[in-house]
Amino acid sequence: MGEAPIREAGCCCGKLTIKLSGDPEYVSSCACQACQRRTGSAFGVTAFFKEEQVVGEWGEATVFERIGASGKPLFFRFCPSCGSTVWWEALARPGRIAVAVGAFADKDFPAPQRLIWADYKAAWVEPPNGAPVFPKSP
């Protein structure tokens, strides 16, 4: 068995990075309005890792806190220089780190396995081929 890959996600300017060991537990696309606003796109794509998969964090992050649909806070880590969101934690999912898939800048990164908050998606957004679609959060 080979060694687990080390994956590095970072901001646009390179001042904020996080390294993780191994593959994500799952990858999800989300069309909620909060993800639309966070990404400036029609949806967000997130890779979920266990906390123990974090190898290290470098750089100084600014934290933005908001209340999620669960009623519990989410803590977003973004670069104070370029503004890129790199990762976040949700108190509704303890022990998990959510990382913006685009921050990996890896064309071979695993595809999303589902689409959530589909009730808010743009009409032209299509779910990943064969992936389950949830009107809200599952």
A tleap script that builds the chain and sets N, CA, C and O, in Angstrom:
source leaprc.protein.ff14SB
mol = sequence {
  NMET GLY GLU ALA PRO ILE ARG GLU ALA GLY
  CYS CYS CYS GLY LYS LEU THR ILE LYS LEU
  SER GLY ASP PRO GLU TYR VAL SER SER CYS
  ALA CYS GLN ALA CYS GLN ARG ARG THR GLY
  SER ALA PHE GLY VAL THR ALA PHE PHE LYS
  GLU GLU GLN VAL VAL GLY GLU TRP GLY GLU
  ALA THR VAL PHE GLU ARG ILE GLY ALA SER
  GLY LYS PRO LEU PHE PHE ARG PHE CYS PRO
  SER CYS GLY SER THR VAL TRP TRP GLU ALA
  LEU ALA ARG PRO GLY ARG ILE ALA VAL ALA
  VAL GLY ALA PHE ALA ASP LYS ASP PHE PRO
  ALA PRO GLN ARG LEU ILE TRP ALA ASP TYR
  LYS ALA ALA TRP VAL GLU PRO PRO ASN GLY
  ALA PRO VAL PHE PRO LYS SER CPRO
}
set mol.1.N position { 0.829 -1.176 0.000 }
set mol.1.CA position { 0.000 0.000 0.000 }
set mol.1.C position { 0.877 1.243 0.000 }
set mol.1.O position { 1.841 1.323 0.761 }
set mol.2.N position { 0.546 2.223 -0.857 }
set mol.2.CA position { 1.342 3.437 -0.953 }
set mol.2.C position { 1.016 4.426 0.142 }
set mol.2.O position { 0.051 4.279 0.892 }
set mol.3.N position { 1.857 5.437 0.202 }
set mol.3.CA position { 1.650 6.496 1.166 }
set mol.3.C position { 0.473 7.368 0.736 }
set mol.3.O position { 0.245 7.561 -0.458 }
set mol.4.N position { -0.267 7.889 1.696 }
set mol.4.CA position { -1.397 8.761 1.394 }
set mol.4.C position { -0.880 10.038 0.734 }
set mol.4.O position { 0.123 10.602 1.171 }
set mol.5.N position { -1.557 10.491 -0.311 }
set mol.5.CA position { -1.107 11.733 -0.956 }
set mol.5.C position { -1.277 12.922 -0.016 }
set mol.5.O position { -2.199 12.954 0.799 }
set mol.6.N position { -0.384 13.893 -0.136 }
set mol.6.CA position { -0.522 15.154 0.588 }
set mol.6.C position { -1.131 16.144 -0.394 }
set mol.6.O position { -0.598 16.364 -1.482 }
set mol.7.N position { -2.237 16.730 -0.005 }
set mol.7.CA position { -2.934 17.704 -0.853 }
set mol.7.C position { -2.776 19.081 -0.226 }
set mol.7.O position { -2.926 19.246 0.985 }
set mol.8.N position { -2.472 20.069 -1.064 }
set mol.8.CA position { -2.301 21.433 -0.576 }
set mol.8.C position { -3.306 22.350 -1.256 }
set mol.8.O position { -3.421 22.378 -2.481 }
set mol.9.N position { -4.028 23.094 -0.437 }
set mol.9.CA position { -4.977 24.091 -0.927 }
set mol.9.C position { -4.460 25.456 -0.498 }
set mol.9.O position { -3.902 25.608 0.589 }
set mol.10.N position { -4.649 26.438 -1.354 }
set mol.10.CA position { -4.155 27.765 -1.021 }
set mol.10.C position { -4.950 28.865 -1.681 }
set mol.10.O position { -5.778 28.634 -2.563 }
set mol.11.N position { -4.673 30.058 -1.227 }
set mol.11.CA position { -5.336 31.250 -1.757 }
set mol.11.C position { -4.675 31.691 -3.061 }
set mol.11.O position { -3.689 31.099 -3.500 }
set mol.12.N position { -5.221 32.718 -3.665 }
set mol.12.CA position { -4.694 33.231 -4.948 }
set mol.12.C position { -3.265 33.752 -4.832 }
set mol.12.O position { -2.452 33.533 -5.730 }
set mol.13.N position { -2.954 34.438 -3.736 }
set mol.13.CA position { -1.621 35.051 -3.621 }
set mol.13.C position { -0.591 34.127 -2.962 }
set mol.13.O position { 0.598 34.443 -2.939 }
set mol.14.N position { -1.043 32.989 -2.430 }
set mol.14.CA position { -0.120 32.022 -1.838 }
set mol.14.C position { 0.252 32.271 -0.391 }
set mol.14.O position { 1.115 31.577 0.145 }
set mol.15.N position { -0.373 33.240 0.255 }
set mol.15.CA position { -0.019 33.556 1.648 }
set mol.15.C position { -0.755 32.708 2.678 }
set mol.15.O position { -0.390 32.708 3.854 }
set mol.16.N position { -1.806 31.971 2.241 }
set mol.16.CA position { -2.584 31.142 3.169 }
set mol.16.C position { -2.762 29.759 2.548 }
set mol.16.O position { -3.337 29.630 1.467 }
set mol.17.N position { -2.277 28.742 3.222 }
set mol.17.CA position { -2.403 27.376 2.710 }
set mol.17.C position { -2.762 26.414 3.831 }
set mol.17.O position { -2.547 26.683 5.013 }
set mol.18.N position { -3.314 25.285 3.417 }
set mol.18.CA position { -3.586 24.176 4.323 }
set mol.18.C position { -3.164 22.904 3.589 }
set mol.18.O position { -3.431 22.755 2.397 }
set mol.19.N position { -2.511 21.998 4.296 }
set mol.19.CA position { -2.117 20.711 3.728 }
set mol.19.C position { -2.883 19.611 4.442 }
set mol.19.O position { -3.069 19.640 5.659 }
set mol.20.N position { -3.322 18.640 3.650 }
set mol.20.CA position { -4.110 17.527 4.176 }
set mol.20.C position { -3.545 16.223 3.644 }
set mol.20.O position { -3.020 16.166 2.532 }
set mol.21.N position { -3.656 15.189 4.442 }
set mol.21.CA position { -3.166 13.871 4.066 }
set mol.21.C position { -4.325 12.995 3.594 }
set mol.21.O position { -5.329 12.846 4.290 }
set mol.22.N position { -4.174 12.426 2.416 }
set mol.22.CA position { -5.159 11.466 1.931 }
set mol.22.C position { -6.282 12.090 1.141 }
set mol.22.O position { -6.255 13.270 0.792 }
set mol.23.N position { -7.270 11.260 0.872 }
set mol.23.CA position { -8.418 11.676 0.082 }
set mol.23.C position { -9.511 12.229 0.980 }
set mol.23.O position { -9.596 11.878 2.157 }
set mol.24.N position { -10.347 13.096 0.422 }
set mol.24.CA position { -11.473 13.602 1.220 }
set mol.24.C position { -12.473 12.492 1.505 }
set mol.24.O position { -12.549 11.512 0.764 }
set mol.25.N position { -13.244 12.649 2.589 }
set mol.25.CA position { -14.325 11.707 2.886 }
set mol.25.C position { -15.351 11.747 1.772 }
set mol.25.O position { -15.833 10.708 1.319 }
set mol.26.N position { -15.683 12.950 1.334 }
set mol.26.CA position { -16.591 13.120 0.200 }
set mol.26.C position { -16.444 14.537 -0.334 }
set mol.26.O position { -15.906 15.425 0.327 }
set mol.27.N position { -16.939 14.716 -1.550 }
set mol.27.CA position { -16.920 16.020 -2.210 }
set mol.27.C position { -18.363 16.360 -2.563 }
set mol.27.O position { -19.097 15.526 -3.094 }
set mol.28.N position { -18.759 17.592 -2.264 }
set mol.28.CA position { -20.147 18.000 -2.451 }
set mol.28.C position { -20.206 19.316 -3.212 }
set mol.28.O position { -19.398 20.214 -2.977 }
set mol.29.N position { -21.161 19.428 -4.120 }
set mol.29.CA position { -21.437 20.724 -4.730 }
set mol.29.C position { -22.681 21.287 -4.055 }
set mol.29.O position { -23.587 20.545 -3.677 }
set mol.30.N position { -22.710 22.614 -3.910 }
set mol.30.CA position { -23.788 23.261 -3.174 }
set mol.30.C position { -24.239 24.504 -3.926 }
set mol.30.O position { -23.421 25.346 -4.297 }
set mol.31.N position { -25.542 24.613 -4.147 }
set mol.31.CA position { -26.098 25.755 -4.869 }
set mol.31.C position { -26.819 26.737 -3.951 }
set mol.31.O position { -27.595 27.563 -4.432 }
set mol.32.N position { -26.579 26.666 -2.637 }
set mol.32.CA position { -27.248 27.604 -1.737 }
set mol.32.C position { -26.774 29.029 -2.031 }
set mol.32.O position { -25.708 29.244 -2.609 }
set mol.33.N position { -27.580 29.972 -1.626 }
set mol.33.CA position { -27.247 31.366 -1.904 }
set mol.33.C position { -25.995 31.822 -1.157 }
set mol.33.O position { -25.274 32.689 -1.650 }
set mol.34.N position { -25.722 31.262 0.012 }
set mol.34.CA position { -24.506 31.622 0.744 }
set mol.34.C position { -23.259 31.166 -0.031 }
set mol.34.O position { -22.278 31.905 -0.104 }
set mol.35.N position { -23.289 29.967 -0.605 }
set mol.35.CA position { -22.150 29.502 -1.414 }
set mol.35.C position { -22.032 30.314 -2.702 }
set mol.35.O position { -20.924 30.600 -3.155 }
set mol.36.N position { -23.157 30.681 -3.286 }
set mol.36.CA position { -23.109 31.526 -4.477 }
set mol.36.C position { -22.399 32.840 -4.158 }
set mol.36.O position { -21.550 33.297 -4.924 }
set mol.37.N position { -22.746 33.437 -3.039 }
set mol.37.CA position { -22.123 34.709 -2.676 }
set mol.37.C position { -20.660 34.524 -2.263 }
set mol.37.O position { -19.810 35.352 -2.591 }
set mol.38.N position { -20.372 33.443 -1.548 }
set mol.38.CA position { -18.987 33.193 -1.097 }
set mol.38.C position { -18.040 33.003 -2.266 }
set mol.38.O position { -16.907 33.485 -2.242 }
set mol.39.N position { -18.508 32.291 -3.299 }
set mol.39.CA position { -17.634 31.975 -4.427 }
set mol.39.C position { -17.718 32.978 -5.566 }
set mol.39.O position { -16.804 33.066 -6.386 }
set mol.40.N position { -18.816 33.739 -5.623 }
set mol.40.CA position { -19.019 34.604 -6.781 }
set mol.40.C position { -19.387 33.802 -8.009 }
set mol.40.O position { -19.250 34.277 -9.136 }
set mol.41.N position { -19.857 32.576 -7.789 }
set mol.41.CA position { -20.220 31.658 -8.859 }
set mol.41.C position { -21.645 31.162 -8.610 }
set mol.41.O position { -22.306 31.596 -7.667 }
set mol.42.N position { -22.105 30.260 -9.455 }
set mol.42.CA position { -23.458 29.728 -9.314 }
set mol.42.C position { -23.556 28.636 -8.248 }
set mol.42.O position { -24.658 28.252 -7.857 }
set mol.43.N position { -22.420 28.139 -7.780 }
set mol.43.CA position { -22.393 27.100 -6.756 }
set mol.43.C position { -20.980 26.988 -6.196 }
set mol.43.O position { -20.026 27.509 -6.774 }
set mol.44.N position { -20.862 26.307 -5.073 }
set mol.44.CA position { -19.565 26.011 -4.485 }
set mol.44.C position { -19.313 24.520 -4.546 }
set mol.44.O position { -20.252 23.727 -4.618 }
set mol.45.N position { -18.045 24.136 -4.516 }
set mol.45.CA position { -17.666 22.723 -4.459 }
set mol.45.C position { -16.716 22.577 -3.274 }
set mol.45.O position { -15.715 23.285 -3.166 }
set mol.46.N position { -17.055 21.643 -2.389 }
set mol.46.CA position { -16.346 21.491 -1.125 }
set mol.46.C position { -15.869 20.062 -0.926 }
set mol.46.O position { -16.599 19.107 -1.194 }
set mol.47.N position { -14.635 19.927 -0.451 }
set mol.47.CA position { -14.089 18.622 -0.069 }
set mol.47.C position { -14.071 18.563 1.458 }
set mol.47.O position { -13.558 19.468 2.116 }
set mol.48.N position { -14.635 17.494 2.010 }
set mol.48.CA position { -14.696 17.328 3.460 }
set mol.48.C position { -13.642 16.319 3.906 }
set mol.48.O position { -13.588 15.192 3.415 }
set mol.49.N position { -12.806 16.755 4.852 }
set mol.49.CA position { -11.744 15.933 5.419 }
set mol.49.C position { -11.958 15.811 6.920 }
set mol.49.O position { -12.610 16.661 7.528 }
set mol.50.N position { -11.414 14.758 7.520 }
set mol.50.CA position { -11.402 14.643 8.974 }
set mol.50.C position { -10.315 15.570 9.508 }
set mol.50.O position { -9.288 15.769 8.859 }
set mol.51.N position { -10.546 16.138 10.695 }
set mol.51.CA position { -9.560 17.037 11.315 }
set mol.51.C position { -8.176 16.411 11.388 }
set mol.51.O position { -7.170 17.095 11.196 }
set mol.52.N position { -8.121 15.114 11.664 }
set mol.52.CA position { -6.812 14.469 11.819 }
set mol.52.C position { -6.052 14.352 10.496 }
set mol.52.O position { -4.878 13.983 10.494 }
set mol.53.N position { -6.700 14.656 9.384 }
set mol.53.CA position { -6.015 14.646 8.089 }
set mol.53.C position { -5.247 15.938 7.823 }
set mol.53.O position { -4.478 16.017 6.865 }
set mol.54.N position { -5.453 16.951 8.668 }
set mol.54.CA position { -4.734 18.218 8.495 }
set mol.54.C position { -3.277 18.009 8.893 }
set mol.54.O position { -2.976 17.617 10.021 }
set mol.55.N position { -2.380 18.276 7.951 }
set mol.55.CA position { -0.944 18.152 8.176 }
set mol.55.C position { -0.393 19.468 8.710 }
set mol.55.O position { 0.518 19.469 9.538 }
set mol.56.N position { -0.932 20.577 8.246 }
set mol.56.CA position { -0.483 21.886 8.716 }
set mol.56.C position { -1.202 23.014 8.016 }
set mol.56.O position { -1.815 22.838 6.964 }
set mol.57.N position { -1.109 24.186 8.633 }
set mol.57.CA position { -1.684 25.413 8.083 }
set mol.57.C position { -0.581 26.459 8.103 }
set mol.57.O position { 0.189 26.551 9.059 }
set mol.58.N position { -0.515 27.247 7.033 }
set mol.58.CA position { 0.496 28.285 6.965 }
set mol.58.C position { -0.146 29.595 6.558 }
set mol.58.O position { -1.040 29.641 5.714 }
set mol.59.N position { 0.333 30.653 7.179 }
set mol.59.CA position { -0.168 31.972 6.868 }
set mol.59.C position { -1.203 32.406 7.882 }
set mol.59.O position { -1.668 31.626 8.713 }
set mol.60.N position { -1.545 33.678 7.783 }
set mol.60.CA position { -2.531 34.230 8.701 }
set mol.60.C position { -3.877 34.316 8.008 }
set mol.60.O position { -3.989 34.852 6.906 }
set mol.61.N position { -4.897 33.783 8.662 }
set mol.61.CA position { -6.248 33.804 8.092 }
set mol.61.C position { -7.104 34.821 8.824 }
set mol.61.O position { -6.959 35.039 10.026 }
set mol.62.N position { -7.992 35.431 8.073 }
set mol.62.CA position { -9.051 36.224 8.667 }
set mol.62.C position { -10.241 35.286 8.779 }
set mol.62.O position { -10.470 34.465 7.891 }
set mol.63.N position { -10.996 35.401 9.857 }
set mol.63.CA position { -12.128 34.506 10.088 }
set mol.63.C position { -13.434 35.277 9.916 }
set mol.63.O position { -13.621 36.361 10.469 }
set mol.64.N position { -14.320 34.686 9.138 }
set mol.64.CA position { -15.677 35.215 8.986 }
set mol.64.C position { -16.622 34.171 9.565 }
set mol.64.O position { -16.557 32.998 9.196 }
set mol.65.N position { -17.496 34.592 10.467 }
set mol.65.CA position { -18.450 33.679 11.096 }
set mol.65.C position { -19.854 34.006 10.614 }
set mol.65.O position { -20.255 35.168 10.560 }
set mol.66.N position { -20.597 32.954 10.264 }
set mol.66.CA position { -22.016 33.133 9.959 }
set mol.66.C position { -22.775 31.937 10.504 }
set mol.66.O position { -22.190 30.887 10.771 }
set mol.67.N position { -24.072 32.101 10.665 }
set mol.67.CA position { -24.919 31.013 11.147 }
set mol.67.C position { -25.432 30.242 9.934 }
set mol.67.O position { -25.956 30.832 8.990 }
set mol.68.N position { -25.278 28.926 9.968 }
set mol.68.CA position { -25.732 28.074 8.879 }
set mol.68.C position { -27.193 27.687 9.035 }
set mol.68.O position { -27.848 28.063 10.008 }
set mol.69.N position { -27.693 26.937 8.073 }
set mol.69.CA position { -29.086 26.478 8.094 }
set mol.69.C position { -29.372 25.617 9.323 }
set mol.69.O position { -30.518 25.520 9.763 }
set mol.70.N position { -28.327 24.992 9.877 }
set mol.70.CA position { -28.482 24.166 11.079 }
set mol.70.C position { -28.745 25.002 12.322 }
set mol.70.O position { -29.148 24.474 13.359 }
set mol.71.N position { -28.514 26.321 12.215 }
set mol.71.CA position { -28.616 27.192 13.377 }
set mol.71.C position { -27.305 27.311 14.131 }
set mol.71.O position { -27.213 28.045 15.115 }
set mol.72.N position { -26.278 26.581 13.666 }
set mol.72.CA position { -24.964 26.607 14.303 }
set mol.72.C position { -23.976 27.397 13.441 }
set mol.72.O position { -24.147 27.496 12.226 }
set mol.73.N position { -22.934 27.963 14.081 }
set mol.73.CA position { -21.999 28.792 13.323 }
set mol.73.C position { -21.055 28.007 12.420 }
set mol.73.O position { -20.726 26.847 12.666 }
set mol.74.N position { -20.638 28.695 11.369 }
set mol.74.CA position { -19.568 28.239 10.475 }
set mol.74.C position { -18.461 29.277 10.582 }
set mol.74.O position { -18.738 30.470 10.707 }
set mol.75.N position { -17.208 28.832 10.533 }
set mol.75.CA position { -16.055 29.716 10.649 }
set mol.75.C position { -15.214 29.586 9.381 }
set mol.75.O position { -14.513 28.592 9.190 }
set mol.76.N position { -15.290 30.596 8.522 }
set mol.76.CA position { -14.584 30.583 7.245 }
set mol.76.C position { -13.205 31.211 7.412 }
set mol.76.O position { -13.068 32.260 8.042 }
set mol.77.N position { -12.185 30.569 6.848 }
set mol.77.CA position { -10.813 31.080 6.875 }
set mol.77.C position { -10.487 31.600 5.480 }
set mol.77.O position { -10.508 30.853 4.502 }
set mol.78.N position { -10.185 32.895 5.406 }
set mol.78.CA position { -9.831 33.456 4.118 }
set mol.78.C position { -8.587 34.322 4.250 }
set mol.78.O position { -8.235 34.768 5.342 }
set mol.79.N position { -7.935 34.551 3.135 }
set mol.79.CA position { -6.694 35.318 3.112 }
set mol.79.C position { -6.999 36.804 3.239 }
set mol.79.O position { -7.814 37.333 2.483 }
set mol.80.N position { -6.350 37.491 4.193 }
set mol.80.CA position { -6.587 38.925 4.341 }
set mol.80.C position { -5.979 39.742 3.204 }
set mol.80.O position { -6.335 40.906 3.023 }
set mol.81.N position { -5.070 39.148 2.439 }
set mol.81.CA position { -4.448 39.884 1.330 }
set mol.81.C position { -5.255 39.807 0.043 }
set mol.81.O position { -5.534 40.832 -0.580 }
set mol.82.N position { -5.638 38.578 -0.362 }
set mol.82.CA position { -6.329 38.425 -1.655 }
set mol.82.C position { -7.815 38.107 -1.512 }
set mol.82.O position { -8.559 38.197 -2.489 }
set mol.83.N position { -8.260 37.736 -0.311 }
set mol.83.CA position { -9.685 37.488 -0.063 }
set mol.83.C position { -10.178 36.091 -0.382 }
set mol.83.O position { -11.364 35.813 -0.203 }
set mol.84.N position { -9.319 35.204 -0.845 }
set mol.84.CA position { -9.752 33.843 -1.193 }
set mol.84.C position { -10.134 33.045 0.045 }
set mol.84.O position { -9.373 32.985 1.011 }
set mol.85.N position { -11.327 32.425 0.015 }
set mol.85.CA position { -11.702 31.483 1.065 }
set mol.85.C position { -10.963 30.175 0.782 }
set mol.85.O position { -10.986 29.678 -0.344 }
set mol.86.N position { -10.307 29.620 1.804 }
set mol.86.CA position { -9.561 28.377 1.614 }
set mol.86.C position { -10.248 27.225 2.352 }
set mol.86.O position { -10.463 26.167 1.761 }
set mol.87.N position { -10.598 27.408 3.637 }
set mol.87.CA position { -11.261 26.333 4.370 }
set mol.87.C position { -12.171 26.905 5.442 }
set mol.87.O position { -12.136 28.097 5.750 }
set mol.88.N position { -13.000 26.006 6.011 }
set mol.88.CA position { -13.910 26.401 7.080 }
set mol.88.C position { -14.306 25.197 7.912 }
set mol.88.O position { -14.130 24.044 7.520 }
set mol.89.N position { -14.852 25.519 9.089 }
set mol.89.CA position { -15.390 24.503 9.991 }
set mol.89.C position { -16.833 24.870 10.288 }
set mol.89.O position { -17.186 26.044 10.401 }
set mol.90.N position { -17.655 23.843 10.410 }
set mol.90.CA position { -19.057 24.029 10.774 }
set mol.90.C position { -19.299 23.293 12.086 }
set mol.90.O position { -19.011 22.101 12.188 }
set mol.91.N position { -19.820 23.984 13.081 }
set mol.91.CA position { -20.089 23.320 14.357 }
set mol.91.C position { -21.131 22.221 14.210 }
set mol.91.O position { -21.235 21.348 15.072 }
set mol.92.N position { -21.903 22.253 13.131 }
set mol.92.CA position { -22.875 21.186 12.871 }
set mol.92.C position { -22.182 19.902 12.419 }
set mol.92.O position { -22.790 18.832 12.448 }
set mol.93.N position { -20.919 19.994 12.002 }
set mol.93.CA position { -20.137 18.830 11.556 }
set mol.93.C position { -18.807 18.794 12.314 }
set mol.93.O position { -17.755 19.019 11.716 }
set mol.94.N position { -18.840 18.517 13.602 }
set mol.94.CA position { -17.603 18.527 14.384 }
set mol.94.C position { -16.607 17.488 13.880 }
set mol.94.O position { -16.977 16.409 13.417 }
set mol.95.N position { -15.339 17.849 13.987 }
set mol.95.CA position { -14.273 16.935 13.563 }
set mol.95.C position { -14.029 16.927 12.069 }
set mol.95.O position { -13.271 16.092 11.575 }
set mol.96.N position { -14.659 17.845 11.331 }
set mol.96.CA position { -14.506 17.906 9.873 }
set mol.96.C position { -13.970 19.273 9.464 }
set mol.96.O position { -14.283 20.293 10.078 }
set mol.97.N position { -13.167 19.270 8.428 }
set mol.97.CA position { -12.664 20.486 7.805 }
set mol.97.C position { -13.208 20.507 6.381 }
set mol.97.O position { -13.082 19.528 5.646 }
set mol.98.N position { -13.802 21.610 6.004 }
set mol.98.CA position { -14.331 21.787 4.652 }
set mol.98.C position { -13.341 22.658 3.884 }
set mol.98.O position { -12.952 23.726 4.357 }
set mol.99.N position { -12.936 22.203 2.704 }
set mol.99.CA position { -11.956 22.943 1.910 }
set mol.99.C position { -12.549 23.236 0.542 }
set mol.99.O position { -13.132 22.359 -0.096 }
set mol.100.N position { -12.395 24.476 0.099 }
set mol.100.CA position { -12.867 24.860 -1.229 }
set mol.100.C position { -12.064 24.088 -2.274 }
set mol.100.O position { -10.840 24.209 -2.324 }
set mol.101.N position { -12.735 23.302 -3.103 }
set mol.101.CA position { -12.043 22.454 -4.072 }
set mol.101.C position { -11.198 23.288 -5.035 }
set mol.101.O position { -10.108 22.866 -5.422 }
set mol.102.N position { -11.684 24.461 -5.424 }
set mol.102.CA position { -10.906 25.316 -6.314 }
set mol.102.C position { -9.578 25.738 -5.721 }
set mol.102.O position { -8.647 26.047 -6.464 }
set mol.103.N position { -9.465 25.758 -4.387 }
set mol.103.CA position { -8.219 26.149 -3.736 }
set mol.103.C position { -7.119 25.103 -3.924 }
set mol.103.O position { -5.945 25.393 -3.694 }
set mol.104.N position { -7.490 23.894 -4.339 }
set mol.104.CA position { -6.477 22.871 -4.623 }
set mol.104.C position { -5.829 23.086 -5.987 }
set mol.104.O position { -4.703 22.645 -6.217 }
set mol.105.N position { -6.541 23.767 -6.898 }
set mol.105.CA position { -6.036 24.010 -8.263 }
set mol.105.C position { -5.483 22.703 -8.843 }
set mol.105.O position { -4.363 22.664 -9.352 }
set mol.106.N position { -6.280 21.642 -8.758 }
set mol.106.CA position { -5.876 20.294 -9.190 }
set mol.106.C position { -6.920 19.768 -10.168 }
set mol.106.O position { -8.034 19.438 -9.761 }
set mol.107.N position { -6.580 19.685 -11.436 }
set mol.107.CA position { -7.540 19.245 -12.452 }
set mol.107.C position { -7.982 17.798 -12.257 }
set mol.107.O position { -9.000 17.386 -12.813 }
set mol.108.N position { -7.233 17.024 -11.479 }
set mol.108.CA position { -7.574 15.622 -11.238 }
set mol.108.C position { -8.260 15.397 -9.889 }
set mol.108.O position { -8.437 14.253 -9.470 }
set mol.109.N position { -8.647 16.477 -9.208 }
set mol.109.CA position { -9.300 16.336 -7.910 }
set mol.109.C position { -10.609 15.572 -8.099 }
set mol.109.O position { -11.263 15.739 -9.129 }
set mol.110.N position { -11.013 14.734 -7.133 }
set mol.110.CA position { -12.261 13.972 -7.272 }
set mol.110.C position { -13.480 14.879 -7.505 }
set mol.110.O position { -13.584 15.967 -6.939 }
set mol.111.N position { -14.372 14.406 -8.335 }
set mol.111.CA position { -15.588 15.150 -8.682 }
set mol.111.C position { -16.592 15.125 -7.531 }
set mol.111.O position { -16.533 14.245 -6.672 }
set mol.112.N position { -17.513 16.091 -7.514 }
set mol.112.CA position { -18.561 16.075 -6.493 }
set mol.112.C position { -19.420 14.817 -6.599 }
set mol.112.O position { -19.678 14.309 -7.690 }
set mol.113.N position { -19.851 14.333 -5.446 }
set mol.113.CA position { -20.663 13.119 -5.379 }
set mol.113.C position { -22.138 13.409 -5.172 }
set mol.113.O position { -22.955 12.490 -5.105 }
set mol.114.N position { -22.482 14.702 -5.072 }
set mol.114.CA position { -23.877 15.082 -4.869 }
set mol.114.C position { -24.019 16.577 -5.118 }
set mol.114.O position { -23.036 17.314 -5.191 }
set mol.115.N position { -25.277 17.003 -5.246 }
set mol.115.CA position { -25.614 18.423 -5.329 }
set mol.115.C position { -26.630 18.709 -4.232 }
set mol.115.O position { -27.686 18.079 -4.176 }
set mol.116.N position { -26.309 19.661 -3.360 }
set mol.116.CA position { -27.232 20.025 -2.293 }
set mol.116.C position { -27.759 21.446 -2.510 }
set mol.116.O position { -27.178 22.229 -3.262 }
set mol.117.N position { -28.852 21.757 -1.848 }
set mol.117.CA position { -29.543 23.042 -1.973 }
set mol.117.C position { -29.903 23.318 -3.431 }
set mol.117.O position { -29.788 24.448 -3.906 }
set mol.118.N position { -30.336 22.285 -4.128 }
set mol.118.CA position { -30.676 22.393 -5.548 }
set mol.118.C position { -31.861 23.307 -5.801 }
set mol.118.O position { -32.021 23.804 -6.916 }
set mol.119.N position { -32.704 23.546 -4.788 }
set mol.119.CA position { -33.831 24.466 -4.960 }
set mol.119.C position { -33.367 25.880 -5.316 }
set mol.119.O position { -34.158 26.681 -5.816 }
set mol.120.N position { -32.098 26.193 -5.065 }
set mol.120.CA position { -31.555 27.534 -5.313 }
set mol.120.C position { -30.619 27.605 -6.516 }
set mol.120.O position { -30.030 28.653 -6.783 }
set mol.121.N position { -30.481 26.506 -7.238 }
set mol.121.CA position { -29.525 26.491 -8.348 }
set mol.121.C position { -30.048 27.271 -9.548 }
set mol.121.O position { -31.256 27.368 -9.767 }
set mol.122.N position { -29.127 27.818 -10.313 }
set mol.122.CA position { -29.487 28.453 -11.579 }
set mol.122.C position { -30.036 27.376 -12.504 }
set mol.122.O position { -29.634 26.216 -12.415 }
set mol.123.N position { -30.945 27.749 -13.384 }
set mol.123.CA position { -31.605 26.776 -14.264 }
set mol.123.C position { -30.610 25.989 -15.108 }
set mol.123.O position { -30.885 24.843 -15.465 }
set mol.124.N position { -29.467 26.571 -15.432 }
set mol.124.CA position { -28.490 25.911 -16.305 }
set mol.124.C position { -27.490 25.036 -15.556 }
set mol.124.O position { -26.689 24.348 -16.190 }
set mol.125.N position { -27.517 25.044 -14.221 }
set mol.125.CA position { -26.595 24.211 -13.436 }
set mol.125.C position { -27.088 22.771 -13.458 }
set mol.125.O position { -28.239 22.493 -13.125 }
set mol.126.N position { -26.209 21.864 -13.852 }
set mol.126.CA position { -26.525 20.440 -13.902 }
set mol.126.C position { -25.764 19.715 -12.794 }
set mol.126.O position { -24.600 20.026 -12.544 }
set mol.127.N position { -26.402 18.757 -12.128 }
set mol.127.CA position { -25.685 17.992 -11.096 }
set mol.127.C position { -24.635 17.098 -11.740 }
set mol.127.O position { -24.731 16.783 -12.926 }
set mol.128.N position { -23.632 16.688 -10.967 }
set mol.128.CA position { -22.654 15.737 -11.494 }
set mol.128.C position { -23.375 14.497 -12.021 }
set mol.128.O position { -24.383 14.077 -11.452 }
set mol.129.N position { -22.877 13.927 -13.073 }
set mol.129.CA position { -23.494 12.782 -13.743 }
set mol.129.C position { -23.831 11.654 -12.761 }
set mol.129.O position { -22.938 11.063 -12.152 }
set mol.130.N position { -25.121 11.364 -12.615 }
set mol.130.CA position { -25.571 10.262 -11.766 }
set mol.130.C position { -25.569 10.557 -10.275 }
set mol.130.O position { -25.912 9.685 -9.478 }
set mol.131.N position { -25.190 11.768 -9.882 }
set mol.131.CA position { -25.104 12.093 -8.456 }
set mol.131.C position { -26.484 12.400 -7.881 }
set mol.131.O position { -27.335 12.947 -8.583 }
set mol.132.N position { -26.717 12.057 -6.621 }
set mol.132.CA position { -27.987 12.413 -5.994 }
set mol.132.C position { -28.118 13.925 -5.859 }
set mol.132.O position { -27.134 14.644 -5.687 }
set mol.133.N position { -29.353 14.379 -5.942 }
set mol.133.CA position { -29.675 15.806 -5.840 }
set mol.133.C position { -30.614 15.988 -4.657 }
set mol.133.O position { -31.613 15.280 -4.524 }
set mol.134.N position { -30.279 16.951 -3.796 }
set mol.134.CA position { -31.092 17.229 -2.615 }
set mol.134.C position { -31.633 18.657 -2.710 }
set mol.134.O position { -30.869 19.587 -2.966 }
set mol.135.N position { -32.947 18.843 -2.507 }
set mol.135.CA position { -33.525 20.187 -2.600 }
set mol.135.C position { -32.913 21.157 -1.586 }
set mol.135.O position { -32.752 22.343 -1.873 }
set mol.136.N position { -32.579 20.652 -0.413 }
set mol.136.CA position { -31.957 21.438 0.652 }
set mol.136.C position { -30.754 20.635 1.135 }
set mol.136.O position { -30.156 19.899 0.350 }
set mol.137.N position { -30.391 20.757 2.397 }
set mol.137.CA position { -29.275 19.981 2.944 }
set mol.137.C position { -29.782 18.583 3.328 }
set mol.137.O position { -30.852 18.464 3.924 }
set mol.138.N position { -29.042 17.544 3.000 }
set mol.138.CA position { -29.512 16.183 3.347 }
set mol.138.C position { -29.489 15.926 4.848 }
set mol.138.O position { -29.852 14.837 5.293 }
savepdb mol mol.pdb
quit
